[in-house]
PDB file of C-alpha atoms and ligand atoms in Angstrom:
ATOM      1  CA  UNK A   1     -12.599  14.047   8.878  1.00 59.00           C
ATOM      2  CA  UNK A   2     -16.474  12.669   8.502  1.00 72.00           C
ATOM      3  CA  UNK A   3     -17.419   9.226   7.537  1.00 83.00           C
ATOM      4  CA  UNK A   4     -18.074  10.317   3.602  1.00 79.00           C
ATOM      5  CA  UNK A   5     -15.560  12.305   3.089  1.00 87.00           C
ATOM      6  CA  UNK A   6     -13.413   9.764   4.659  1.00 93.00           C
ATOM      7  CA  UNK A   7     -15.534   6.884   2.192  1.00 91.00           C
ATOM      8  CA  UNK A   8     -14.772   9.343  -0.857  1.00 93.00           C
ATOM      9  CA  UNK A   9     -11.102   9.706  -0.357  1.00 95.00           C
ATOM     10  CA  UNK A  10     -10.436   5.930   0.560  1.00 97.00           C
ATOM     11  CA  UNK A  11     -12.381   5.216  -2.923  1.00 97.00           C
ATOM     12  CA  UNK A  12     -10.257   8.007  -4.821  1.00 97.00           C
ATOM     13  CA  UNK A  13      -6.873   6.184  -3.163  1.00 98.00           C
ATOM     14  CA  UNK A  14      -8.562   2.811  -4.479  1.00 98.00           C
ATOM     15  CA  UNK A  15      -8.994   4.430  -8.068  1.00 97.00           C
ATOM     16  CA  UNK A  16      -5.139   6.176  -8.469  1.00 98.00           C
ATOM     17  CA  UNK A  17      -4.376   2.459  -7.972  1.00 98.00           C
ATOM     18  CA  UNK A  18      -6.473   0.656 -10.583  1.00 98.00           C
ATOM     19  CA  UNK A  19      -5.277   3.114 -12.653  1.00 98.00           C
ATOM     20  CA  UNK A  20      -1.900   2.078 -12.644  1.00 98.00           C
ATOM     21  CA  UNK A  21      -2.409  -1.635 -12.171  1.00 98.00           C
ATOM     22  CA  UNK A  22      -1.540  -2.028 -15.809  1.00 98.00           C
ATOM     23  CA  UNK A  23       1.913  -0.743 -15.769  1.00 98.00           C
ATOM     24  CA  UNK A  24       2.160  -4.166 -13.218  1.00 98.00           C
ATOM     25  CA  UNK A  25       5.413  -5.860 -14.667  1.00 99.00           C
ATOM     26  CA  UNK A  26       4.752  -9.197 -13.709  1.00 98.00           C
ATOM     27  CA  UNK A  27       5.517 -11.878 -16.091  1.00 98.00           C
ATOM     28  CA  UNK A  28       6.359 -14.735 -13.824  1.00 98.00           C
ATOM     29  CA  UNK A  29       3.634 -14.330 -11.138  1.00 98.00           C
ATOM     30  CA  UNK A  30       0.933 -12.676 -13.548  1.00 98.00           C
ATOM     31  CA  UNK A  31      -0.207 -11.557 -10.586  1.00 98.00           C
ATOM     32  CA  UNK A  32      -0.646  -7.229 -10.529  1.00 98.00           C
ATOM     33  CA  UNK A  33      -0.688  -5.517  -7.844  1.00 98.00           C
ATOM     34  CA  UNK A  34      -1.021  -1.328  -7.308  1.00 98.00           C
ATOM     35  CA  UNK A  35      -0.666   0.580  -4.357  1.00 98.00           C
ATOM     36  CA  UNK A  36      -1.622   4.133  -3.930  1.00 98.00           C
ATOM     37  CA  UNK A  37      -0.539   6.392  -0.854  1.00 98.00           C
ATOM     38  CA  UNK A  38      -2.039   9.744   0.323  1.00 98.00           C
ATOM     39  CA  UNK A  39       0.931  11.469   2.285  1.00 98.00           C
ATOM     40  CA  UNK A  40       0.293  13.491   5.310  1.00 96.00           C
ATOM     41  CA  UNK A  41       1.137  16.546   3.300  1.00 96.00           C
ATOM     42  CA  UNK A  42      -2.223  15.728   1.094  1.00 97.00           C
ATOM     43  CA  UNK A  43       0.107  14.004  -2.171  1.00 98.00           C
ATOM     44  CA  UNK A  44      -0.825  10.707  -4.040  1.00 98.00           C
ATOM     45  CA  UNK A  45       2.273   8.331  -4.637  1.00 98.00           C
ATOM     46  CA  UNK A  46       1.239   5.312  -6.734  1.00 98.00           C
ATOM     47  CA  UNK A  47       3.589   2.238  -7.214  1.00 98.00           C
ATOM     48  CA  UNK A  48       3.025  -1.614  -8.800  1.00 99.00           C
ATOM     49  CA  UNK A  49       4.839  -4.370  -8.765  1.00 98.00           C
ATOM     50  CA  UNK A  50       7.862  -5.111 -10.489  1.00 99.00           C
ATOM     51  CA  UNK A  51       9.391  -8.569 -11.242  1.00 98.00           C
ATOM     52  CA  UNK A  52      12.414  -9.761 -12.436  1.00 98.00           C
ATOM     53  CA  UNK A  53      14.061 -13.208 -13.517  1.00 98.00           C
ATOM     54  CA  UNK A  54      16.166 -13.263 -10.893  1.00 98.00           C
ATOM     55  CA  UNK A  55      13.005 -13.646  -8.543  1.00 98.00           C
ATOM     56  CA  UNK A  56      14.356 -11.907  -5.101  1.00 98.00           C
ATOM     57  CA  UNK A  57      15.444  -8.628  -7.267  1.00 98.00           C
ATOM     58  CA  UNK A  58      11.648  -8.269  -7.760  1.00 98.00           C
ATOM     59  CA  UNK A  59      10.149  -4.983  -5.755  1.00 98.00           C
ATOM     60  CA  UNK A  60       6.006  -5.434  -4.163  1.00 98.00           C
ATOM     61  CA  UNK A  61       3.857  -2.724  -5.409  1.00 98.00           C
ATOM     62  CA  UNK A  62       3.668  -1.228  -2.071  1.00 98.00           C
ATOM     63  CA  UNK A  63       7.595  -0.727  -1.693  1.00 98.00           C
ATOM     64  CA  UNK A  64       7.342   0.510  -5.007  1.00 98.00           C
ATOM     65  CA  UNK A  65       4.804   3.462  -3.859  1.00 98.00           C
ATOM     66  CA  UNK A  66       6.495   4.433  -0.538  1.00 98.00           C
ATOM     67  CA  UNK A  67      10.246   4.799  -2.334  1.00 98.00           C
ATOM     68  CA  UNK A  68       8.670   6.931  -4.915  1.00 98.00           C
ATOM     69  CA  UNK A  69       6.889   9.098  -1.880  1.00 98.00           C
ATOM     70  CA  UNK A  70      10.361   8.766   0.020  1.00 98.00           C
ATOM     71  CA  UNK A  71      12.607   9.829  -2.907  1.00 98.00           C
ATOM     72  CA  UNK A  72      10.099  12.970  -3.181  1.00 98.00           C
ATOM     73  CA  UNK A  73      10.747  14.195   0.602  1.00 98.00           C
ATOM     74  CA  UNK A  74       7.030  12.682   1.930  1.00 97.00           C
ATOM     75  CA  UNK A  75       8.240  10.644   5.009  1.00 96.00           C
ATOM     76  CA  UNK A  76       4.869  10.447   6.982  1.00 97.00           C
ATOM     77  CA  UNK A  77       1.708   8.180   5.310  1.00 98.00           C
ATOM     78  CA  UNK A  78      -1.770   8.472   6.270  1.00 97.00           C
ATOM     79  CA  UNK A  79      -3.407   5.806   4.061  1.00 98.00           C
ATOM     80  CA  UNK A  80      -2.070   3.124   1.581  1.00 98.00           C
ATOM     81  CA  UNK A  81      -4.595   1.149  -0.519  1.00 98.00           C
ATOM     82  CA  UNK A  82      -3.942  -1.618  -2.072  1.00 98.00           C
ATOM     83  CA  UNK A  83      -5.676  -3.319  -5.225  1.00 98.00           C
ATOM     84  CA  UNK A  84      -4.759  -6.746  -7.349  1.00 98.00           C
ATOM     85  CA  UNK A  85      -5.522  -8.449 -10.434  1.00 98.00           C
ATOM     86  CA  UNK A  86      -7.582 -10.932  -8.398  1.00 96.00           C
ATOM     87  CA  UNK A  87     -10.246  -8.656  -7.613  1.00 84.00           C
ATOM     88  CA  UNK A  88      -9.907  -9.692  -3.701  1.00 93.00           C
ATOM     89  CA  UNK A  89      -8.155  -8.435  -0.750  1.00 97.00           C
ATOM     90  CA  UNK A  90      -4.682  -8.805  -1.068  1.00 97.00           C
ATOM     91  CA  UNK A  91      -3.186  -8.009   2.087  1.00 98.00           C
ATOM     92  CA  UNK A  92       0.169  -6.466   2.280  1.00 98.00           C
ATOM     93  CA  UNK A  93       3.354  -9.060   2.823  1.00 98.00           C
ATOM     94  CA  UNK A  94       5.308  -9.171   6.003  1.00 98.00           C
ATOM     95  CA  UNK A  95       8.420  -7.357   4.490  1.00 98.00           C
ATOM     96  CA  UNK A  96       5.840  -4.290   2.782  1.00 98.00           C
ATOM     97  CA  UNK A  97       4.353  -4.363   6.628  1.00 98.00           C
ATOM     98  CA  UNK A  98       8.119  -3.833   8.228  1.00 97.00           C
ATOM     99  CA  UNK A  99       8.928  -1.400   5.341  1.00 98.00           C
ATOM    100  CA  UNK A 100       5.987   0.358   6.287  1.00 98.00           C
ATOM    101  CA  UNK A 101       6.173   0.365  10.183  1.00 96.00           C
ATOM    102  CA  UNK A 102       8.934   3.632   9.749  1.00 96.00           C
ATOM    103  CA  UNK A 103       6.733   5.491   7.732  1.00 97.00           C
ATOM    104  CA  UNK A 104       3.352   5.311   9.418  1.00 95.00           C
ATOM    105  CA  UNK A 105       1.595   5.905  12.427  1.00 92.00           C
ATOM    106  CA  UNK A 106      -0.731   3.509  14.106  1.00 86.00           C
ATOM    107  CA  UNK A 107      -3.490   5.036  12.873  1.00 88.00           C
ATOM    108  CA  UNK A 108      -2.343   5.299   9.675  1.00 97.00           C
ATOM    109  CA  UNK A 109      -4.253   3.144   7.278  1.00 98.00           C
ATOM    110  CA  UNK A 110      -4.464   0.040   4.929  1.00 98.00           C
ATOM    111  CA  UNK A 111      -7.751   0.366   2.244  1.00 98.00           C
ATOM    112  CA  UNK A 112      -8.463  -2.932   0.491  1.00 98.00           C
ATOM    113  CA  UNK A 113     -10.886  -3.577  -1.640  1.00 96.00           C
ATOM    114  CA  UNK A 114     -13.000  -6.527  -3.149  1.00 94.00           C
ATOM    115  CA  UNK A 115     -14.872  -4.879  -5.878  1.00 82.00           C
ATOM    116  CA  UNK A 116     -17.523  -2.918  -4.244  1.00 84.00           C
ATOM    117  CA  UNK A 117     -16.779  -4.129  -0.597  1.00 96.00           C
ATOM    118  CA  UNK A 118     -14.049  -2.080   1.083  1.00 97.00           C
ATOM    119  CA  UNK A 119     -11.798  -2.458   3.995  1.00 97.00           C
ATOM    120  CA  UNK A 120     -10.112  -0.249   6.225  1.00 98.00           C
ATOM    121  CA  UNK A 121      -7.414  -1.525   8.756  1.00 98.00           C
ATOM    122  CA  UNK A 122      -5.421   0.287  11.350  1.00 97.00           C
ATOM    123  CA  UNK A 123      -1.572   0.136  10.561  1.00 96.00           C
ATOM    124  CA  UNK A 124      -1.562  -1.378  14.307  1.00 95.00           C
ATOM    125  CA  UNK A 125      -4.221  -3.998  13.239  1.00 96.00           C
ATOM    126  CA  UNK A 126      -2.138  -5.536  10.787  1.00 96.00           C
ATOM    127  CA  UNK A 127       1.071  -4.677  12.558  1.00 96.00           C
ATOM    128  CA  UNK A 128       1.234  -5.524  15.816  1.00 95.00           C
ATOM    129  CA  UNK A 129       4.265  -5.757  18.010  1.00 94.00           C
ATOM    130  CA  UNK A 130       6.354  -4.074  15.505  1.00 93.00           C
ATOM    131  CA  UNK A 131       9.853  -4.345  16.229  1.00 93.00           C
ATOM    132  CA  UNK A 132      11.091  -1.269  17.846  1.00 89.00           C
ATOM    133  CA  UNK A 133      14.826  -0.637  19.386  1.00 88.00           C
ATOM    134  CA  UNK A 134      16.642   2.246  20.500  1.00 83.00           C
ATOM    135  CA  UNK A 135      19.639   2.184  18.545  1.00 85.00           C
TER     136      UNK A 135
HETATM  137  N1  THU B   1       3.357  -8.518  -4.443  1.00 64.47           N
HETATM  138  C1  THU B   1       3.104  -7.360  -4.093  1.00 64.47           C
HETATM  139  O1  THU B   1       3.355  -6.578  -4.713  1.00 64.47           O
HETATM  140  N2  THU B   1       2.799  -6.833  -2.916  1.00 64.47           N
HETATM  141  C2  THU B   1       2.165  -7.808  -2.010  1.00 64.47           C
HETATM  142  O2  THU B   1       2.078  -6.990  -0.833  1.00 64.47           O
HETATM  143  C3  THU B   1       2.467  -8.876  -1.700  1.00 64.47           C
HETATM  144  C4  THU B   1       3.337  -9.389  -3.332  1.00 64.47           C
HETATM  145  C5  THU B   1       3.410  -9.048  -5.592  1.00 64.47           C
HETATM  146  C6  THU B   1       4.830  -9.847  -5.667  1.00 64.47           C
HETATM  147  C7  THU B   1       5.014 -10.208  -6.822  1.00 64.47           C
HETATM  148  O3  THU B   1       5.312  -9.673  -7.970  1.00 64.47           O
HETATM  149  C8  THU B   1       3.633 -10.901  -6.692  1.00 64.47           C
HETATM  150  O4  THU B   1       2.539 -10.012  -5.766  1.00 64.47           O
HETATM  151  C9  THU B   1       3.218 -12.250  -6.849  1.00 64.47           C
HETATM  152  O5  THU B   1       3.583 -12.854  -5.320  1.00 64.47           O
END
């Protein structure tokens, strides 16, 4: 894919995430997060953070989107865009990176934005030396 269509794809994915940001259930942190995944087969799945009065029961937007995709039979993710109410670059937390490591290739991409600025990372950049095992 050339640079322009890549940029358009990234913008479209960020837009999809922005569209569901208001669905975030985050009354405890007041920090809304949304994610949109483009799977290898070309489907898009979105997710939001869902908090709980029992704090650890909450789930991040990225794992919400990944769970939706996986439960629909999608197991390889090409890209994931993440946005938040902070309107600044919102990097996936460590638990989400570990969760992603099962479903992303090293060249799968993380798309973040700060209003007009878009940053693109390879998964291997944000998750070097990921846990691996033969069992
Ligand atoms: N959160 C996410 O949804 N994704 C992340 O990668 C980091 C944190 C959520 C969890 C919680 O609902 C809120 O942001 C504040 O930590």
